[in-house]
Coordinates of C-alpha atoms and ligand atoms in Angstrom, one line a residue:
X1 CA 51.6 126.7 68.6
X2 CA 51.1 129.9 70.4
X3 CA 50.3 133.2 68.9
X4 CA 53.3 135.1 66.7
X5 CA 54.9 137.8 67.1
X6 CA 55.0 140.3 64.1
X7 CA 58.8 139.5 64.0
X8 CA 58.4 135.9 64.4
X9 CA 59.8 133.9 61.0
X10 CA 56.8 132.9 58.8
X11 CA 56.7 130.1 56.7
X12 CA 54.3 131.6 54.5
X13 CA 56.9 134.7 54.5
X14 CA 59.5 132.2 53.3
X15 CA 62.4 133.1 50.7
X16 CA 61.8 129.9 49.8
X17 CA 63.9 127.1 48.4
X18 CA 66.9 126.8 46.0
X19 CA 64.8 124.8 43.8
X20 CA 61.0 125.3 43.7
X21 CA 58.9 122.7 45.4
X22 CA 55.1 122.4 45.5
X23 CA 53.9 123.0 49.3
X24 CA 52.4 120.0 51.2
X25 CA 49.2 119.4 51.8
X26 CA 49.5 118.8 55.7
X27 CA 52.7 120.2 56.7
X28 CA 54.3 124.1 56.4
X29 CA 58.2 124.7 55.6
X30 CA 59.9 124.6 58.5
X31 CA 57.7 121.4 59.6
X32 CA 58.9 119.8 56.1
X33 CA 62.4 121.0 56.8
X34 CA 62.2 119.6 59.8
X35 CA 61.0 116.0 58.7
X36 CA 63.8 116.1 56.0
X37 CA 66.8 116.6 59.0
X38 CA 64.8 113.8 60.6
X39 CA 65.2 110.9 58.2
X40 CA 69.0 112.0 56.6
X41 CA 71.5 109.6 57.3
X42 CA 73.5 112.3 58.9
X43 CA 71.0 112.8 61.7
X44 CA 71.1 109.3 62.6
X45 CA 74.5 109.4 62.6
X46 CA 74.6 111.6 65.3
X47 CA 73.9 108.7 68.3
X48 CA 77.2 107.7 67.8
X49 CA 79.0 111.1 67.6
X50 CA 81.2 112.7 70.9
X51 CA 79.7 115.5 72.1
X52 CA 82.6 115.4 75.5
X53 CA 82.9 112.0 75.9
X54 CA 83.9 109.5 72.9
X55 CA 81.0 107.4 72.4
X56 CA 82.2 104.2 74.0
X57 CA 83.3 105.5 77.2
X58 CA 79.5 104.8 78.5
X59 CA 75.9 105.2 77.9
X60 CA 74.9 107.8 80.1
X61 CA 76.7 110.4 78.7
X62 CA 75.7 113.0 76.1
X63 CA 75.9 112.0 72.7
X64 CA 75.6 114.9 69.9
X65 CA 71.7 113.3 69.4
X66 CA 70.4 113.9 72.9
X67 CA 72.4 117.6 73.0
X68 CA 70.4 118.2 69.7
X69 CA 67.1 117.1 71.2
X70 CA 67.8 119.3 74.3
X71 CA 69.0 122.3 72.3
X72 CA 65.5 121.8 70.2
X73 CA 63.7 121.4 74.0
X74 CA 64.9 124.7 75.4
X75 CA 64.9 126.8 72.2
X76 CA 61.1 125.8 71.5
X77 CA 60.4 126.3 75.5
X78 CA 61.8 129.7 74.8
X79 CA 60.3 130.4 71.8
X80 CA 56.8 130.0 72.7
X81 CA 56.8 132.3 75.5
X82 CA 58.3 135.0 73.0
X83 CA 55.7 134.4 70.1
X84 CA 58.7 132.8 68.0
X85 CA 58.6 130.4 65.4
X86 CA 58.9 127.0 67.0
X87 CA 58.8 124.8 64.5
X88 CA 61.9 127.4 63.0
X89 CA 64.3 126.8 66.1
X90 CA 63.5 123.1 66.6
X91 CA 64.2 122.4 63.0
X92 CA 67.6 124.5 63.2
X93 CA 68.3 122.6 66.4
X94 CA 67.8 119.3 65.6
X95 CA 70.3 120.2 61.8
X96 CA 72.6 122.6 63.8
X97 CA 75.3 119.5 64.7
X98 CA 75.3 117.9 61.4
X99 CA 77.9 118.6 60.4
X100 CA 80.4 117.5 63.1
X101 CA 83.4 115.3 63.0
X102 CA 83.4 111.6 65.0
X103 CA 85.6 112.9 68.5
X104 CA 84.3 116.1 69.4
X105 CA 86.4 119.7 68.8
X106 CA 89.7 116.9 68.9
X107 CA 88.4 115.4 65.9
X108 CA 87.1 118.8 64.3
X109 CA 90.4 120.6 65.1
X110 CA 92.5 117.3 63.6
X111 CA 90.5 117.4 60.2
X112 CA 90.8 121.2 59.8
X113 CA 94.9 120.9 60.1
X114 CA 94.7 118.2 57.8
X115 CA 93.0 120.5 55.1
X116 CA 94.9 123.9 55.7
X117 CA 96.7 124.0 52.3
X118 CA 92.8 123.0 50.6
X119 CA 90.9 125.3 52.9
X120 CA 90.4 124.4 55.8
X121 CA 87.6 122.8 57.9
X122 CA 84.9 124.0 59.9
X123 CA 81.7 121.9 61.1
X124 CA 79.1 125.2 60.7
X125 CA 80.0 125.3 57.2
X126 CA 80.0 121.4 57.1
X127 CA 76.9 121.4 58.6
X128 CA 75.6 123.5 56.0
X129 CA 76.9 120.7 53.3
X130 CA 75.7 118.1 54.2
X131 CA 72.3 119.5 54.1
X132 CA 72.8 121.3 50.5
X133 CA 75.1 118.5 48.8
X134 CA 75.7 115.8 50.7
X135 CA 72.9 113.9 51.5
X136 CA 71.3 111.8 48.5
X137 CA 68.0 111.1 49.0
X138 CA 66.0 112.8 45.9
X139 CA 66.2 111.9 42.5
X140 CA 66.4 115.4 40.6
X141 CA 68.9 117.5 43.1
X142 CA 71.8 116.6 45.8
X143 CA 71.4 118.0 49.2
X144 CA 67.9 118.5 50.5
X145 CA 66.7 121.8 49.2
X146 CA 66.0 123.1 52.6
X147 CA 63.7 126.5 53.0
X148 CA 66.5 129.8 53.2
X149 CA 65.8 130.4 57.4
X150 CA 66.9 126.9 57.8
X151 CA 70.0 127.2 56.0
X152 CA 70.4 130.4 57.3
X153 CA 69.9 129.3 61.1
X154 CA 72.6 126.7 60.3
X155 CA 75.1 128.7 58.8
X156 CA 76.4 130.7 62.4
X157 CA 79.8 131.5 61.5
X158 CA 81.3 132.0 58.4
X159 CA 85.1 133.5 57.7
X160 CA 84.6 136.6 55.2
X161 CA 86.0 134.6 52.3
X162 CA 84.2 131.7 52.4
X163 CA 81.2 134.2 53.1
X164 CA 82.3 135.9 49.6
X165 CA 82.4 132.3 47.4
X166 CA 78.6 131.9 48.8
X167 CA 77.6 135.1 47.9
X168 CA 79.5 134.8 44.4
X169 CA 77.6 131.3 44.4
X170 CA 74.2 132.0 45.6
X171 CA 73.7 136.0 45.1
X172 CA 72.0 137.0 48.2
X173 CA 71.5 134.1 49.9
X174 CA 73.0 132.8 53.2
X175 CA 76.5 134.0 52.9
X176 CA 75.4 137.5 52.2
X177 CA 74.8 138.5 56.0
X178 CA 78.3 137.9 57.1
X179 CA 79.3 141.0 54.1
X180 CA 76.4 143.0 55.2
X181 CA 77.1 142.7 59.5
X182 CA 73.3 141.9 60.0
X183 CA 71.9 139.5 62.0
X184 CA 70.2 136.0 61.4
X185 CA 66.7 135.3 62.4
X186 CA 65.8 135.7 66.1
X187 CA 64.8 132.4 65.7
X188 CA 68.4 131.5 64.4
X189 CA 69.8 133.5 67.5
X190 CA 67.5 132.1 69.9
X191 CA 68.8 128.6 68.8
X192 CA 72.4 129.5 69.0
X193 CA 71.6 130.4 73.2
X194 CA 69.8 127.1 73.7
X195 CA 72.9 125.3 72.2
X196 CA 75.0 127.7 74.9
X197 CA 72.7 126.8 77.8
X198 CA 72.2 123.1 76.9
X199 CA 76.2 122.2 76.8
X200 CA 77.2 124.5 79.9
X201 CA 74.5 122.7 81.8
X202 CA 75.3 119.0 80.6
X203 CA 78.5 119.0 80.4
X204 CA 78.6 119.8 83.9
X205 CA 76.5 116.9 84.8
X206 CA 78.2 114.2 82.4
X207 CA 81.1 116.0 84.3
X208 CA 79.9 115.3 87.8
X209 CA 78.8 111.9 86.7
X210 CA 81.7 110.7 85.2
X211 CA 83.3 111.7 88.6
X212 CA 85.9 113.8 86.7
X213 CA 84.6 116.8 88.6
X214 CA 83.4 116.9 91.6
X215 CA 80.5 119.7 93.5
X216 CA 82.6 121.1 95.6
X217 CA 85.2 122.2 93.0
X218 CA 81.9 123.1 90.8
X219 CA 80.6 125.1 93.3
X220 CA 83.0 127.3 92.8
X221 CA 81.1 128.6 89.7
X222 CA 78.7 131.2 91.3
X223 CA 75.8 130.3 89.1
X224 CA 76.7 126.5 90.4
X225 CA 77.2 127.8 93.9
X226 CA 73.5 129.8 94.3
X227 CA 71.5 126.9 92.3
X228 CA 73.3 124.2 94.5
X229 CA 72.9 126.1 97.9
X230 CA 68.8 126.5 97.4
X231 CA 68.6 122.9 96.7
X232 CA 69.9 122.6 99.7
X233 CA 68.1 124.6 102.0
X234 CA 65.0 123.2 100.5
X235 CA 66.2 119.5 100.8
X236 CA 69.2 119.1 103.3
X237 CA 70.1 115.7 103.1
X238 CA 70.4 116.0 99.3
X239 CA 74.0 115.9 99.2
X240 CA 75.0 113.4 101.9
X241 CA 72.2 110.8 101.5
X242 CA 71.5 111.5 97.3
X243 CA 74.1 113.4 95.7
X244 CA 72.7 112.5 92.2
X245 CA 69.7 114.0 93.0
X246 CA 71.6 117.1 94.6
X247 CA 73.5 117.2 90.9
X248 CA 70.4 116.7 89.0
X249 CA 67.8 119.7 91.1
X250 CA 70.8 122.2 90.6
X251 CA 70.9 121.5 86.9
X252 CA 67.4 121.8 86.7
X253 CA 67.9 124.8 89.1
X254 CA 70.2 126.5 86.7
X255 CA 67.9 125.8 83.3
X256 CA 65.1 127.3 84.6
X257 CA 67.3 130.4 85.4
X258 CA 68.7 131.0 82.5
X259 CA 65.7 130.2 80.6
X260 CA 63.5 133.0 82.2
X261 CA 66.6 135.0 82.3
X262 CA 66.4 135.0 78.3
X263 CA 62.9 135.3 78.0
X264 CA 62.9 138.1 80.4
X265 CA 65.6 140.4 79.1
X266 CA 64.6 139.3 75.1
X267 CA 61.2 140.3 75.8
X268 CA 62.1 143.7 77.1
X269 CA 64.4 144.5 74.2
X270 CA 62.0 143.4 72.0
X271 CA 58.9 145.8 72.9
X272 CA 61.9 148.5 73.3
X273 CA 63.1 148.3 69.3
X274 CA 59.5 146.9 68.2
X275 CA 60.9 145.2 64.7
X276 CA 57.5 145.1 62.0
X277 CA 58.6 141.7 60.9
X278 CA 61.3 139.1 60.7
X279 CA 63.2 141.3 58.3
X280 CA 63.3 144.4 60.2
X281 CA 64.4 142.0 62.8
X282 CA 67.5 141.0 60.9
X283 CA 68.5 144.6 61.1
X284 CA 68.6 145.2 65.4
X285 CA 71.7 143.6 67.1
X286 CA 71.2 141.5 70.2
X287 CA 67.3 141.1 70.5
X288 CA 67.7 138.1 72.0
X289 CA 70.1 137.2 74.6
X290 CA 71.2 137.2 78.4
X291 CA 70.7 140.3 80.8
X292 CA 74.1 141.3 81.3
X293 CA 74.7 139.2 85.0
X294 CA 73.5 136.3 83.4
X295 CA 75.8 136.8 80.5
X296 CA 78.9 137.3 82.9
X297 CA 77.6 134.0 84.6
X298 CA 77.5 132.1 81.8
X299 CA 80.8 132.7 80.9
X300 CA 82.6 131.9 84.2
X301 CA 80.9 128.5 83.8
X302 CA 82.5 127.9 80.4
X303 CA 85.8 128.8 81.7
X304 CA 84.8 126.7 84.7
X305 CA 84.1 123.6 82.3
X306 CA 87.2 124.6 79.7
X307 CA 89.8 124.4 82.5
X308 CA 88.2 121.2 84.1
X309 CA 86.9 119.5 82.0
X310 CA 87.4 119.9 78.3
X311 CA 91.3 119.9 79.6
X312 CA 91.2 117.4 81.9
X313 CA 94.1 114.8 81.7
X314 CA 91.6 112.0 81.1
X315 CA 89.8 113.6 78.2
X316 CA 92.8 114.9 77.1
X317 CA 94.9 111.7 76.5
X318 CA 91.7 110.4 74.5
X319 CA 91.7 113.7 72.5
X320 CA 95.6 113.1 71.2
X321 CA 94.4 109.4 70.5
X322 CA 91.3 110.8 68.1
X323 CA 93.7 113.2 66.6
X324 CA 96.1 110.8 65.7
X325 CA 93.3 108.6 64.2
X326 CA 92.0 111.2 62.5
X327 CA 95.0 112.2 61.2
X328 CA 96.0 108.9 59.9
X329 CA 92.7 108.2 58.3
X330 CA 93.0 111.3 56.2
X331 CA 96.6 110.4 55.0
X332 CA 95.9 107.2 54.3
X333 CA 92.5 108.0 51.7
X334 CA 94.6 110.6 50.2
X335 CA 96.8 107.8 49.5
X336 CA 94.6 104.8 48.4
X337 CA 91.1 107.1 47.7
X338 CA 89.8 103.3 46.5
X339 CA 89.6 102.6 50.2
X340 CA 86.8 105.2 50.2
X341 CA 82.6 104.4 49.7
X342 CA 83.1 104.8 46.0
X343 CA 80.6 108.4 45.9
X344 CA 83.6 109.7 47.7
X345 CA 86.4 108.4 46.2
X346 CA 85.0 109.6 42.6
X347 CA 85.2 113.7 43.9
X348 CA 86.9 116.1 41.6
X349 CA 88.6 117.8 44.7
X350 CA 90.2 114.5 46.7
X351 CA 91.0 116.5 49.9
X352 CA 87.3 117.8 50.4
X353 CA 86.0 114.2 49.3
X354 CA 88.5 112.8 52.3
X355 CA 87.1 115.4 54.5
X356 CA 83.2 114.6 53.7
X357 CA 83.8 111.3 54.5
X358 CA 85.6 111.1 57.6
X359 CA 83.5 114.1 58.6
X360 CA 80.5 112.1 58.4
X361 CA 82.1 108.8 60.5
X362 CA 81.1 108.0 63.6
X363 CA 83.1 107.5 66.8
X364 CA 83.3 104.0 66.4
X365 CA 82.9 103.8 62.5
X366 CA 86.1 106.2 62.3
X367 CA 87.8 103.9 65.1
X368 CA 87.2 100.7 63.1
X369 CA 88.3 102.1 60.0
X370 CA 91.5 103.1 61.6
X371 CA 92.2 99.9 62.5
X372 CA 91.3 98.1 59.5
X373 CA 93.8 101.0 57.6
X374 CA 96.8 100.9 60.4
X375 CA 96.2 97.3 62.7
X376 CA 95.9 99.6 65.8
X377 CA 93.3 100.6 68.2
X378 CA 94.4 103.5 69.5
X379 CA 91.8 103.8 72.2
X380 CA 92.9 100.0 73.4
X381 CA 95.8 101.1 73.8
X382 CA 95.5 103.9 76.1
X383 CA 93.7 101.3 78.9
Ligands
MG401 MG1 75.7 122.2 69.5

């Protein structure tokens, strides 16, 4: 680890855990949070999740795994050369997917329409659950008593009310920023713009790959365009004789931009406000972030990627088949609850319970399930 900044997070600066722990002999923190995301069930459940693609439509696609590894990749690339925490952002990275639904934002949107009258859905705050209640792994407490940054770095949106139940909850804690309009760690920020870079960049290549876009049309994206062009003047025959290779230098092209884009314009801001330590830092809005051009770039490539791909007709008719199974899954538990893992069927509040479990299917565990409730396959069908 490089040296830290004074605003860096510091383990040894750490509110700490919910419950009290004795600190480990070998490992700080944010290591040991770290460790913990690694061996819960939900993490490894993540292989099988959609990030654009449903899971079975083929191997070489992004799953919500590999985005978490790559979000954990560029955040710590970042990190270092700012004197961040790295062990902070890798740790938030690796937990900040948890708590998604099998299907993507179909699957995510579904479930939260299903729960409106017991309210609502919404995978930053599931997320968050998993890793304070949901996962059983210790004898003496549910959840897995993860430091407060962590937590915090997890929690990146929360609606006022829900905000206002933590804070009546937990008294200061992670709900409490969203009352007070301060910020979360920079470490937390940083995180949230690796997960922005890492998704703009591979969904455009599972995009390209899966042929449902093509370069030309990407091209025109002007952050596309200029990465794409130098390849090319560098390596002319990259796009007639090896247009994978074309696709995978202008990805690599555009990382690297927006990578020393962020470190570039974060660094300035930082010497400019100079925060004494990560708390002061909580204080200063947008320490971290794109220089403005970058920023407008960035955003023409999501819009780029929203109308082409996250709409496209072919992603689209899966998305009304995950709905539907979605849907149906949660109608039928609220029905027959038995039908449930029995820790789930027990809950107090059978809506939530419904939701915690489908919530933590996988793409094909949710698809199977369907079946075995309904006698269709949904995605068969749509062949
Ligand atoms: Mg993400």
């Amino acid at each position: 680890m490089s040296e830290l900044a004074p605003y860096a997070s510091d383990p040894a600066r750490s509110r700490g855990r919910r419950i009290a722990e004795p600190s480990a002999p070998t490992r700080h923190d944010f290591q040991r949070d770290r460790d913990r995301i690694v061996h819960s069930s939900a993490f490894r459940r993540l292989v099988y999740k959609t990030q654009v693609f449903v899971n079975h439509e083929g191997d070489l696609f992004r799953t919500r795994l590999t985005h978490s590894l790559e979000v954990a990749q560029l955040g710590r690339a970042i990190a270092r050369s700012l004197g961040l925490h790295e062990d902070l952002v890798e740790t938030v990275a690796l937990a900040h997917d948890l708590g998604h639904t099998p299907f993507g934002h179909a699957g995510q949107d579904a479930l939260d329409e299903c729960m409106q009258p017991h309210g609502g859905f919404e995978h930053n705050l599931q997320s968050l659950r998993v890793v304070d209640r949901l996962e059983q792994r210790y004898p003496d407490w549910d959840g897995l008593n993860l430091c407060f940054e962590t937590r915090e770095g997890i929690l990146k949106r929360c609606p006022q009310a829900i905000a206002e139940r933590l804070e009546a909850e937990e008294p200061g804690g992670v709900g409490r920023r969203f009352l007070d309009g301060t910020q979360p760690s920079l470490e937390a920020q940083l995180t949230n713009l690796a997960d922005e870079i890492a998704y703009n960049a591979h969904d455009l290549d599972d995009g390209v790959r899966s042929g449902l876009l093509d370069m030309q049309q990407a091209m025109a994206v002007p952050l596309v365009r200029r990465h794409a062009e130098s390849a090319l003047a560098e390596h002319p025959t990259l796009a007639a004789m090896a247009p994978r290779r074309w696709l995978a230098e202008t990805i690599r092209r555009m990382l690297s931009a927006q990578v020393y884009d962020v470190i570039d314009h974060s660094r300035a801001r930082l010497q400019q406000a100079a925060p004494a330590d990560a708390w002061v830092a909580r204080g200063h809005r947008g320490l971290i972030g794109f220089s403005p051009e970058m920023r407008a770039d960035s955003a023409e490539l999501k819009r780029f990627l929203f109308a082409n791909l996250y709409r496209h007709p072919q992603v689209n008719a899966t998305t009304a088949a995950a709905r539907q199974i979605v849907r149906e899954l949660f109608d039928g538990y609220i029905e027959q609850p038995q039908r449930m893992a029995p820790e789930f069927a027990s809950s107090a509040d059978r809506a939530r319970g419904v939701a915690d479990y489908i919530a933590g299917m996988t793409d094909r565990f949710a698809r199977r399930e369907h079946q075995r409730l309904t006698g269709r396959d949904l995605f068969a069908e749509l062949r």
